[in-house]
Structure formats: structure tokens, C-alpha cells
Amino acid sequence: MKEFQKIKTIGLMSGTSCDGLDICYSEFSREGKTWNFQILAAETRSYSPVWLERIHHAPELGGRDLILFSKELGIQFGLEVNMFMEKHKLGKPDAIASHGHTIFHEPSLGLTFQAGDGNNIAAITGCKVLFDFRSLDVALGGQGAPLVPVGDRLLFSTYDSCLNLGGIANLSFEKSGQIIAFDICPFNLLLNHFSNKLGYDYDTDGNIARAGEVNDSLLEALIRVEYNSLVPPKSLGREYVEVEFLSVIDKFNLKPTDILRTLVQYYVTCISSVLDENAIAKVLITGGGVYNRYFVELLRMKTKSVIEVPEPRIIEFKEALIFGFLGCLKLNGFENVWSSVTGSSRNSISGLEVN
């Protein structure tokens, strides 16, 4: 294997649940084949109401306005990074690795687009920037997602599987010597949508869902959504969730409380089935969905797997940490996207680099 140089990166992650921009400053090193990391500072920079509105409506923009939006979001990312570095008294990293914010993700059409132009991040911060990690894999016939499993396997190898509960729930695990990973089902993308209808940003601890009742007819309809029968590699985008899942839910005209309870039951059913069918022993769960205590409680009751919840910084910043790690791999010439995960024609070293 190539000699690995110790490196510091800032990973940026803006997920589909729109919680804000996660920023994680980390140092990576390797001893033999063992990879190590240390999180030096991390925080979430919340979006202003104006930015939340702009991000929400970005898919409706025409070509020129979408390019302008991506540029301006890149500038905003750069400003947030500068404030973060100043606040934490951090030196300049070796690179910033930015996921961007997904506006379109339709790999069946060869299309994926993450806004937040890296050139503008570089111009504002004066740092080397790596961005657009998904497009090469899509061009190679892959899903362009999920990308985090590379970090799951190399940084969190003491677990049999890593489950991330963000806007979408995705899982990674090893099977027959290969890393398998895919999006299982929506998660906070729908939970937050229906919590919003009740005037809440999200369902704290899952208490709203806990007070609701499962609607068996809706549960069966959700299980019948075509995505559930697709064989991995597969990935979900906001477009598919809105068309295929929301359209099903809206037909039932239920109270948001009962929708939330039914969604939690659907998620538990989908996720526990994958865990048990693959005889996964120990699972690390991260992402904002971990704070839905009701879901975690039901999942632990349903599955045979041991569900482990890490310290808060790993829960909240694991994806930003791993995008920083993908940038670290890129700079050192290591493959950072694996075809066994995405279904592309080959592994690749992904991410555009600007100084």
C-alpha cells in the first residue's frame, strides 16, 4: 500500500434534512493498515430562515439561477468555515472536503448535483478545496451514493455495520468479502416534514410519534412502494421520496401524529429486516435520527442486532468527518469510492480539486 501522510482536513456536510452545515476539523493518520482519526473541533452552523427557504426552492430554479444559487451557497459555506476557524483558533487545514447540498439526485438519468461551488469556497477561505464527490461515480454507471461506507469500514471497523439516520437511512456492512451499502428508506426527510405540520422543527425524542397510532393500511402501502423490492446498489433522492412516498401518505388523509407513528413503524420494519436477514451482530448508529429515542427503543426490541449509540460528536458529525477522510484519501492517491457500494464499473478516486 502507498505510504500515508498524516493530514488535517475540514469536512463539510449539508444533508437532506437541512439541519445546517456540519463542519468537522480532523486529523488522520495510519499505522500499518490501521486508520486513526482525531476530531479537533466540530459544530453545526444552522441555516438562516432565508437560506432554508432558498435551499427548499432550489430544485425549482432555471439553469442560470441555479448556477448563481450554487455560487452563492459556496460563498456562504466559505464564510461559515472562516467563522468556524476563527472561533476555534484553528490553523489552515491541508484541505476542505465539501459534500455540498444535494439538489438533484437521479442516477438512473446519470444525474446528480450538489450545490455549493467549491471554487467559491476556495476563494473565500484561501484553502485547497475538494468537492463534487459523486459525479464521477455516476458517470461510471454507479449510484454516486452512499459514499460514507468507505469511512465506515476504514475508521469504524470494530463494528459489523454502520447505520446512519439522516434525511435518509442508509446502512453499510461487509458480505462475502465486499462492502455492501445502500439507502434503506427515508428517515428525517419525512419525519421532519410531518412534524413541521404540527409547528415543530422535528419530533423531539419521538414523543409525537409515541402518542400516535399505527395505521395498518398506510403501513402496508409504504411497504409496497417499489423501492423496497429493488436489489442494491440503490439510493434515494428527495425527488423519489416526494413522488413515491409522500404521494402514498397523502392518499390516507391521516393526522400527522398517526402518520409519524406509522412512519416509525415502517422504518423499524425495513431496517430490522435488513439487519436480521444479514445476521449483523453489532451496529453503530449515528445521525440526527439517533435522538428519536422512540425509534431506537422499538428497533432494539425488533432486531436481534446489538445497537450501539456512540458519543454525541460521532452521532452528529460522523458524515462530515468521513467527507474530510474522503478528501484525505484523494490527496494521498487512494481510491475513495468503491464500486461494490455504488454499482459503478470500477473503483475511483473522486473529488474535484481547486486551490
CSV table of C-alpha atoms in Angstrom, one decimal:
chain,number,residue,atom,x,y,z
A,1,MET,CA,0.0,0.0,0.0
A,2,LYS,CA,1.1,3.6,-0.5
A,3,GLU,CA,2.7,5.5,2.3
A,4,PHE,CA,0.1,7.6,4.0
A,5,GLN,CA,0.9,11.1,5.1
A,6,LYS,CA,-0.7,12.5,8.3
A,7,ILE,CA,-3.2,15.1,7.2
A,8,LYS,CA,-5.7,17.6,8.6
A,9,THR,CA,-8.9,18.3,6.8
A,10,ILE,CA,-12.2,20.1,7.3
A,11,GLY,CA,-15.2,18.1,6.2
A,12,LEU,CA,-18.4,19.9,5.2
A,13,MET,CA,-21.8,18.1,5.1
A,14,SER,CA,-25.2,19.6,4.3
A,15,GLY,CA,-27.8,16.8,4.5
A,16,THR,CA,-31.3,16.4,3.1
A,17,SER,CA,-32.8,17.2,6.5
A,18,CYS,CA,-31.4,20.7,6.2
A,19,ASP,CA,-30.3,20.9,9.9
A,20,GLY,CA,-27.4,23.1,8.9
A,21,LEU,CA,-23.9,22.9,7.7
A,22,ASP,CA,-21.9,20.4,9.7
A,23,ILE,CA,-18.2,21.3,9.9
A,24,CYS,CA,-15.6,18.9,11.3
A,25,TYR,CA,-11.9,19.6,11.6
A,26,SER,CA,-10.0,16.3,11.9
A,27,GLU,CA,-6.5,14.8,11.8
A,28,PHE,CA,-6.0,11.4,10.1
A,29,SER,CA,-3.1,9.1,10.4
A,30,ARG,CA,-2.3,5.4,9.7
A,31,GLU,CA,-0.2,2.8,11.5
A,32,GLY,CA,0.3,-0.2,9.2
A,33,LYS,CA,-3.2,-0.9,7.9
A,34,THR,CA,-5.0,0.7,10.9
A,35,TRP,CA,-6.5,4.1,10.3
A,36,ASN,CA,-6.9,6.6,13.1
A,37,PHE,CA,-8.6,9.9,13.4
A,38,GLN,CA,-9.0,12.7,15.9
A,39,ILE,CA,-11.7,15.3,15.8
A,40,LEU,CA,-10.1,18.6,16.8
A,41,ALA,CA,-13.3,20.7,16.5
A,42,ALA,CA,-16.8,20.3,15.2
A,43,GLU,CA,-20.1,22.2,15.1
A,44,THR,CA,-23.2,22.7,13.1
A,45,ARG,CA,-23.8,26.1,11.6
A,46,SER,CA,-27.5,26.5,11.3
A,47,TYR,CA,-29.1,27.9,8.2
A,48,SER,CA,-31.0,31.2,8.5
A,49,PRO,CA,-34.7,31.2,7.6
A,50,VAL,CA,-33.7,32.9,4.3
A,51,TRP,CA,-31.2,30.2,3.4
A,52,LEU,CA,-33.6,27.4,4.4
A,53,GLU,CA,-36.2,28.9,2.0
A,54,ARG,CA,-33.7,29.3,-0.8
A,55,ILE,CA,-32.5,25.7,-0.4
A,56,HIS,CA,-36.0,24.4,-0.3
A,57,HIS,CA,-36.9,26.1,-3.6
A,58,ALA,CA,-33.6,25.5,-5.3
A,59,PRO,CA,-34.9,22.5,-7.4
A,60,GLU,CA,-37.4,24.8,-9.0
A,61,LEU,CA,-34.8,27.2,-10.3
A,62,GLY,CA,-33.9,27.6,-14.0
A,63,GLY,CA,-30.3,26.9,-15.3
A,64,ARG,CA,-28.9,30.4,-14.8
A,65,ASP,CA,-30.4,31.0,-11.4
A,66,LEU,CA,-29.4,27.5,-10.2
A,67,ILE,CA,-25.7,28.3,-11.1
A,68,LEU,CA,-26.0,31.6,-9.2
A,69,PHE,CA,-27.5,29.8,-6.3
A,70,SER,CA,-24.7,27.3,-6.2
A,71,LYS,CA,-22.1,30.0,-6.4
A,72,GLU,CA,-23.7,32.0,-3.5
A,73,LEU,CA,-24.1,28.9,-1.4
A,74,GLY,CA,-20.4,28.2,-1.9
A,75,ILE,CA,-19.6,31.7,-0.7
A,76,GLN,CA,-21.8,31.1,2.3
A,77,PHE,CA,-20.0,27.8,3.1
A,78,GLY,CA,-16.7,29.6,2.8
A,79,LEU,CA,-17.8,32.4,5.2
A,80,GLU,CA,-19.1,29.7,7.7
A,81,VAL,CA,-15.7,27.9,7.6
A,82,ASN,CA,-13.8,31.2,8.2
A,83,MET,CA,-16.0,31.9,11.2
A,84,PHE,CA,-15.5,28.4,12.5
A,85,MET,CA,-11.7,28.5,12.2
A,86,GLU,CA,-11.6,31.9,13.9
A,87,LYS,CA,-13.9,30.8,16.7
A,88,HIS,CA,-11.8,27.6,17.4
A,89,LYS,CA,-8.4,29.3,16.8
A,90,LEU,CA,-7.5,26.7,14.2
A,91,GLY,CA,-4.7,26.8,11.6
A,92,LYS,CA,-5.4,26.4,7.9
A,93,PRO,CA,-6.2,22.7,7.1
A,94,ASP,CA,-4.5,20.8,4.3
A,95,ALA,CA,-7.8,20.8,2.5
A,96,ILE,CA,-11.5,21.4,2.8
A,97,ALA,CA,-13.6,18.5,1.6
A,98,SER,CA,-17.2,19.5,0.8
A,99,HIS,CA,-20.2,17.3,0.1
A,100,GLY,CA,-22.3,20.3,-0.9
A,101,HIS,CA,-26.1,20.2,-0.7
A,102,THR,CA,-27.9,17.8,-3.0
A,103,ILE,CA,-30.4,19.5,-5.2
A,104,PHE,CA,-30.9,16.7,-7.8
A,105,HIS,CA,-30.0,13.0,-7.4
A,106,GLU,CA,-31.4,10.8,-10.2
A,107,PRO,CA,-28.6,8.3,-11.1
A,108,SER,CA,-30.9,6.4,-13.4
A,109,LEU,CA,-30.6,9.5,-15.7
A,110,GLY,CA,-26.9,9.9,-15.0
A,111,LEU,CA,-27.7,13.0,-12.9
A,112,THR,CA,-26.5,14.2,-9.5
A,113,PHE,CA,-26.0,17.8,-8.5
A,114,GLN,CA,-24.6,19.2,-5.2
A,115,ALA,CA,-24.8,22.9,-4.9
A,116,GLY,CA,-22.1,25.0,-3.1
A,117,ASP,CA,-19.5,25.6,-5.7
A,118,GLY,CA,-16.0,24.6,-4.4
A,119,ASN,CA,-14.3,27.3,-6.4
A,120,ASN,CA,-16.0,29.9,-4.2
A,121,ILE,CA,-15.2,28.1,-1.0
A,122,ALA,CA,-11.6,28.2,-2.0
A,123,ALA,CA,-11.7,31.9,-2.9
A,124,ILE,CA,-13.3,32.8,0.4
A,125,THR,CA,-11.1,30.6,2.7
A,126,GLY,CA,-7.8,30.6,0.8
A,127,CYS,CA,-7.7,26.8,1.3
A,128,LYS,CA,-7.4,23.9,-1.1
A,129,VAL,CA,-10.9,22.6,-1.7
A,130,LEU,CA,-12.2,19.2,-2.8
A,131,PHE,CA,-15.8,18.9,-3.9
A,132,ASP,CA,-18.2,17.1,-6.3
A,133,PHE,CA,-17.5,13.7,-4.9
A,134,ARG,CA,-20.5,12.0,-6.6
A,135,SER,CA,-20.4,12.9,-10.3
A,136,LEU,CA,-17.5,10.6,-11.4
A,137,ASP,CA,-19.2,7.5,-9.9
A,138,VAL,CA,-22.5,8.4,-11.6
A,139,ALA,CA,-20.6,8.8,-14.9
A,140,LEU,CA,-19.2,5.3,-14.4
A,141,GLY,CA,-22.7,3.9,-14.1
A,142,GLY,CA,-22.9,4.0,-10.3
A,143,GLN,CA,-25.4,5.4,-7.9
A,144,GLY,CA,-23.0,8.1,-6.7
A,145,ALA,CA,-24.2,7.1,-3.2
A,146,PRO,CA,-23.7,6.2,-0.5
A,147,LEU,CA,-20.1,7.4,-0.1
A,148,VAL,CA,-19.7,7.3,3.6
A,149,PRO,CA,-19.2,3.4,3.8
A,150,VAL,CA,-15.6,3.8,2.8
A,151,GLY,CA,-15.0,5.7,6.1
A,152,ASP,CA,-17.3,3.2,7.9
A,153,ARG,CA,-15.1,0.3,7.0
A,154,LEU,CA,-11.7,2.1,7.4
A,155,LEU,CA,-12.4,4.2,10.5
A,156,PHE,CA,-15.1,2.2,12.4
A,157,SER,CA,-14.1,-1.4,11.6
A,158,THR,CA,-14.8,-2.7,15.1
A,159,TYR,CA,-18.5,-2.6,14.2
A,160,ASP,CA,-20.1,-5.1,11.9
A,161,SER,CA,-22.3,-2.4,10.4
A,162,CYS,CA,-22.9,1.3,10.5
A,163,LEU,CA,-26.4,2.7,10.2
A,164,ASN,CA,-26.8,6.4,9.5
A,165,LEU,CA,-30.1,8.1,10.3
A,166,GLY,CA,-30.2,11.4,8.5
A,167,GLY,CA,-32.7,12.7,6.0
A,168,ILE,CA,-32.4,9.2,4.6
A,169,ALA,CA,-31.5,6.0,6.4
A,170,ASN,CA,-28.5,4.1,5.0
A,171,LEU,CA,-26.5,1.1,6.1
A,172,SER,CA,-23.1,-0.4,5.3
A,173,PHE,CA,-21.7,-3.9,6.1
A,174,GLU,CA,-19.3,-6.5,4.8
A,175,LYS,CA,-20.7,-9.5,2.9
A,176,SER,CA,-18.6,-12.2,1.2
A,177,GLY,CA,-15.5,-10.0,1.4
A,178,GLN,CA,-17.2,-7.0,-0.2
A,179,ILE,CA,-18.6,-3.8,1.3
A,180,ILE,CA,-22.3,-3.5,0.7
A,181,ALA,CA,-24.1,-0.3,1.4
A,182,PHE,CA,-27.4,1.3,0.3
A,183,ASP,CA,-30.2,3.6,1.3
A,184,ILE,CA,-32.9,1.6,3.1
A,185,CYS,CA,-35.7,4.1,3.4
A,186,PRO,CA,-36.4,7.8,4.1
A,187,PHE,CA,-36.0,9.0,7.6
A,188,ASN,CA,-35.9,12.6,8.9
A,189,LEU,CA,-36.9,13.8,5.5
A,190,LEU,CA,-40.4,12.6,6.2
A,191,LEU,CA,-40.4,12.8,10.0
A,192,ASN,CA,-39.5,16.5,9.9
A,193,HIS,CA,-42.0,17.2,7.1
A,194,PHE,CA,-44.9,16.0,9.2
A,195,SER,CA,-43.5,17.4,12.5
A,196,ASN,CA,-43.5,20.8,10.6
A,197,LYS,CA,-47.2,20.5,10.0
A,198,LEU,CA,-47.7,20.5,13.8
A,199,GLY,CA,-45.4,23.5,14.2
A,200,TYR,CA,-42.2,21.7,15.3
A,201,ASP,CA,-38.9,21.5,13.5
A,202,TYR,CA,-38.6,17.8,14.5
A,203,ASP,CA,-40.2,15.2,16.8
A,204,THR,CA,-38.2,15.6,20.0
A,205,ASP,CA,-37.3,12.1,21.3
A,206,GLY,CA,-40.1,10.7,19.1
A,207,ASN,CA,-42.7,11.8,21.6
A,208,ILE,CA,-45.2,12.9,19.0
A,209,ALA,CA,-45.0,9.5,17.2
A,210,ARG,CA,-45.2,7.8,20.6
A,211,ALA,CA,-48.6,9.4,21.1
A,212,GLY,CA,-50.0,8.3,17.7
A,213,GLU,CA,-51.4,5.0,16.4
A,214,VAL,CA,-50.1,2.8,13.6
A,215,ASN,CA,-52.4,2.9,10.6
A,216,ASP,CA,-52.1,-0.7,9.2
A,217,SER,CA,-53.3,0.3,5.7
A,218,LEU,CA,-50.8,3.0,5.4
A,219,LEU,CA,-48.0,0.8,6.7
A,220,GLU,CA,-48.8,-1.9,4.1
A,221,ALA,CA,-48.9,0.8,1.4
A,222,LEU,CA,-45.5,2.1,2.4
A,223,ILE,CA,-44.1,-1.5,2.4
A,224,ARG,CA,-45.4,-1.9,-1.1
A,225,VAL,CA,-43.5,1.1,-2.5
A,226,GLU,CA,-41.4,-0.2,-5.4
A,227,TYR,CA,-38.1,0.9,-3.8
A,228,ASN,CA,-38.4,-1.7,-1.1
A,229,SER,CA,-38.2,-4.5,-3.6
A,230,LEU,CA,-35.2,-3.2,-5.5
A,231,VAL,CA,-31.9,-5.0,-5.1
A,232,PRO,CA,-28.8,-3.0,-4.0
A,233,PRO,CA,-26.9,-1.0,-5.1
A,234,LYS,CA,-29.7,1.6,-4.8
A,235,SER,CA,-30.1,5.1,-3.4
A,236,LEU,CA,-32.9,7.5,-2.6
A,237,GLY,CA,-33.1,11.2,-3.6
A,238,ARG,CA,-35.6,13.9,-2.4
A,239,GLU,CA,-37.4,13.6,-5.8
A,240,TYR,CA,-38.2,10.0,-5.4
A,241,VAL,CA,-39.3,10.4,-1.8
A,242,GLU,CA,-41.6,13.2,-2.6
A,243,VAL,CA,-43.2,11.4,-5.6
A,244,GLU,CA,-43.3,7.8,-4.4
A,245,PHE,CA,-43.6,8.1,-0.6
A,246,LEU,CA,-45.5,11.4,0.0
A,247,SER,CA,-48.0,10.7,-2.7
A,248,VAL,CA,-48.8,7.4,-0.9
A,249,ILE,CA,-49.1,9.0,2.5
A,250,ASP,CA,-51.3,11.9,1.3
A,251,LYS,CA,-53.9,9.5,0.0
A,252,PHE,CA,-54.8,8.5,3.5
A,253,ASN,CA,-55.7,11.9,4.9
A,254,LEU,CA,-54.5,11.0,8.4
A,255,LYS,CA,-53.5,13.1,11.4
A,256,PRO,CA,-49.8,14.0,11.4
A,257,THR,CA,-49.5,12.2,14.8
A,258,ASP,CA,-50.6,8.9,13.3
A,259,ILE,CA,-48.5,9.4,10.2
A,260,LEU,CA,-45.4,9.9,12.3
A,261,ARG,CA,-46.2,6.8,14.4
A,262,THR,CA,-46.8,4.7,11.2
A,263,LEU,CA,-43.6,6.0,9.6
A,264,VAL,CA,-41.6,5.0,12.7
A,265,GLN,CA,-43.1,1.5,12.5
A,266,TYR,CA,-42.3,1.4,8.8
A,267,TYR,CA,-38.7,2.4,9.4
A,268,VAL,CA,-38.3,-0.2,12.2
A,269,THR,CA,-39.7,-2.9,9.9
A,270,CYS,CA,-37.4,-2.0,7.0
A,271,ILE,CA,-34.2,-1.6,9.0
A,272,SER,CA,-34.7,-4.6,11.3
A,273,SER,CA,-35.4,-6.8,8.3
A,274,VAL,CA,-32.1,-5.9,6.7
A,275,LEU,CA,-30.1,-6.3,9.9
A,276,ASP,CA,-31.6,-9.7,10.7
A,277,GLU,CA,-31.5,-11.1,7.2
A,278,ASN,CA,-27.8,-10.4,7.1
A,279,ALA,CA,-27.1,-11.6,10.6
A,280,ILE,CA,-25.5,-8.4,11.6
A,281,ALA,CA,-24.2,-8.7,15.2
A,282,LYS,CA,-23.1,-5.2,16.3
A,283,VAL,CA,-24.4,-1.9,14.7
A,284,LEU,CA,-23.1,1.6,15.2
A,285,ILE,CA,-25.9,4.1,14.7
A,286,THR,CA,-25.3,7.8,14.0
A,287,GLY,CA,-27.1,10.9,12.6
A,288,GLY,CA,-29.8,13.1,13.9
A,289,GLY,CA,-32.3,10.2,13.9
A,290,VAL,CA,-30.5,8.7,16.9
A,291,TYR,CA,-32.2,11.4,19.0
A,292,ASN,CA,-35.6,9.8,18.2
A,293,ARG,CA,-35.5,7.7,21.3
A,294,TYR,CA,-38.8,6.1,20.5
A,295,PHE,CA,-37.5,4.7,17.2
A,296,VAL,CA,-34.3,3.4,18.8
A,297,GLU,CA,-36.3,1.8,21.6
A,298,LEU,CA,-38.6,0.0,19.0
A,299,LEU,CA,-35.6,-1.0,16.8
A,300,ARG,CA,-33.8,-2.6,19.8
A,301,MET,CA,-37.0,-4.6,20.6
A,302,LYS,CA,-37.4,-5.7,17.0
A,303,THR,CA,-33.9,-6.7,15.9
A,304,LYS,CA,-31.5,-9.4,17.1
A,305,SER,CA,-28.6,-7.0,16.5
A,306,VAL,CA,-26.9,-5.1,19.3
A,307,ILE,CA,-27.5,-1.4,18.7
A,308,GLU,CA,-24.7,0.9,19.9
A,309,VAL,CA,-25.0,4.6,20.3
A,310,PRO,CA,-21.6,6.5,20.3
A,311,GLU,CA,-20.6,9.8,21.9
A,312,PRO,CA,-22.5,12.9,20.7
A,313,ARG,CA,-19.7,14.2,18.4
A,314,ILE,CA,-19.7,10.9,16.4
A,315,ILE,CA,-23.5,10.9,16.3
A,316,GLU,CA,-23.7,14.4,14.9
A,317,PHE,CA,-20.5,14.7,12.8
A,318,LYS,CA,-19.6,11.3,11.5
A,319,GLU,CA,-20.7,12.2,7.9
A,320,ALA,CA,-18.7,15.4,7.9
A,321,LEU,CA,-15.8,13.6,9.5
A,322,ILE,CA,-15.9,11.0,6.7
A,323,PHE,CA,-16.1,13.5,3.9
A,324,GLY,CA,-12.9,15.0,5.4
A,325,PHE,CA,-11.5,11.5,5.3
A,326,LEU,CA,-12.5,11.1,1.6
A,327,GLY,CA,-10.6,14.3,0.9
A,328,CYS,CA,-7.7,12.9,2.8
A,329,LEU,CA,-7.7,9.7,0.7
A,330,LYS,CA,-8.0,11.8,-2.5
A,331,LEU,CA,-4.9,13.9,-1.6
A,332,ASN,CA,-2.9,10.7,-1.0
A,333,GLY,CA,-4.0,9.0,-4.2
A,334,PHE,CA,-6.2,6.3,-2.5
A,335,GLU,CA,-9.5,5.1,-4.0
A,336,ASN,CA,-12.3,6.8,-2.1
A,337,VAL,CA,-15.4,5.4,-3.9
A,338,TRP,CA,-15.9,1.7,-4.1
A,339,SER,CA,-17.9,0.0,-6.9
A,340,SER,CA,-19.2,-2.7,-4.6
A,341,VAL,CA,-21.1,0.0,-2.8
A,342,THR,CA,-22.3,2.1,-5.7
A,343,GLY,CA,-22.6,-0.3,-8.6
A,344,SER,CA,-20.2,1.6,-10.8
A,345,SER,CA,-17.9,-0.1,-13.4
A,346,ARG,CA,-14.8,0.4,-11.2
A,347,ASN,CA,-13.4,2.0,-8.0
A,348,SER,CA,-12.4,5.6,-8.4
A,349,ILE,CA,-10.5,8.5,-6.8
A,350,SER,CA,-13.2,11.1,-6.7
A,351,GLY,CA,-13.5,14.8,-5.9
A,352,LEU,CA,-12.6,17.9,-8.0
A,353,GLU,CA,-9.6,19.8,-6.6
A,354,VAL,CA,-9.1,23.6,-6.6
A,355,ASN,CA,-6.5,25.8,-4.8
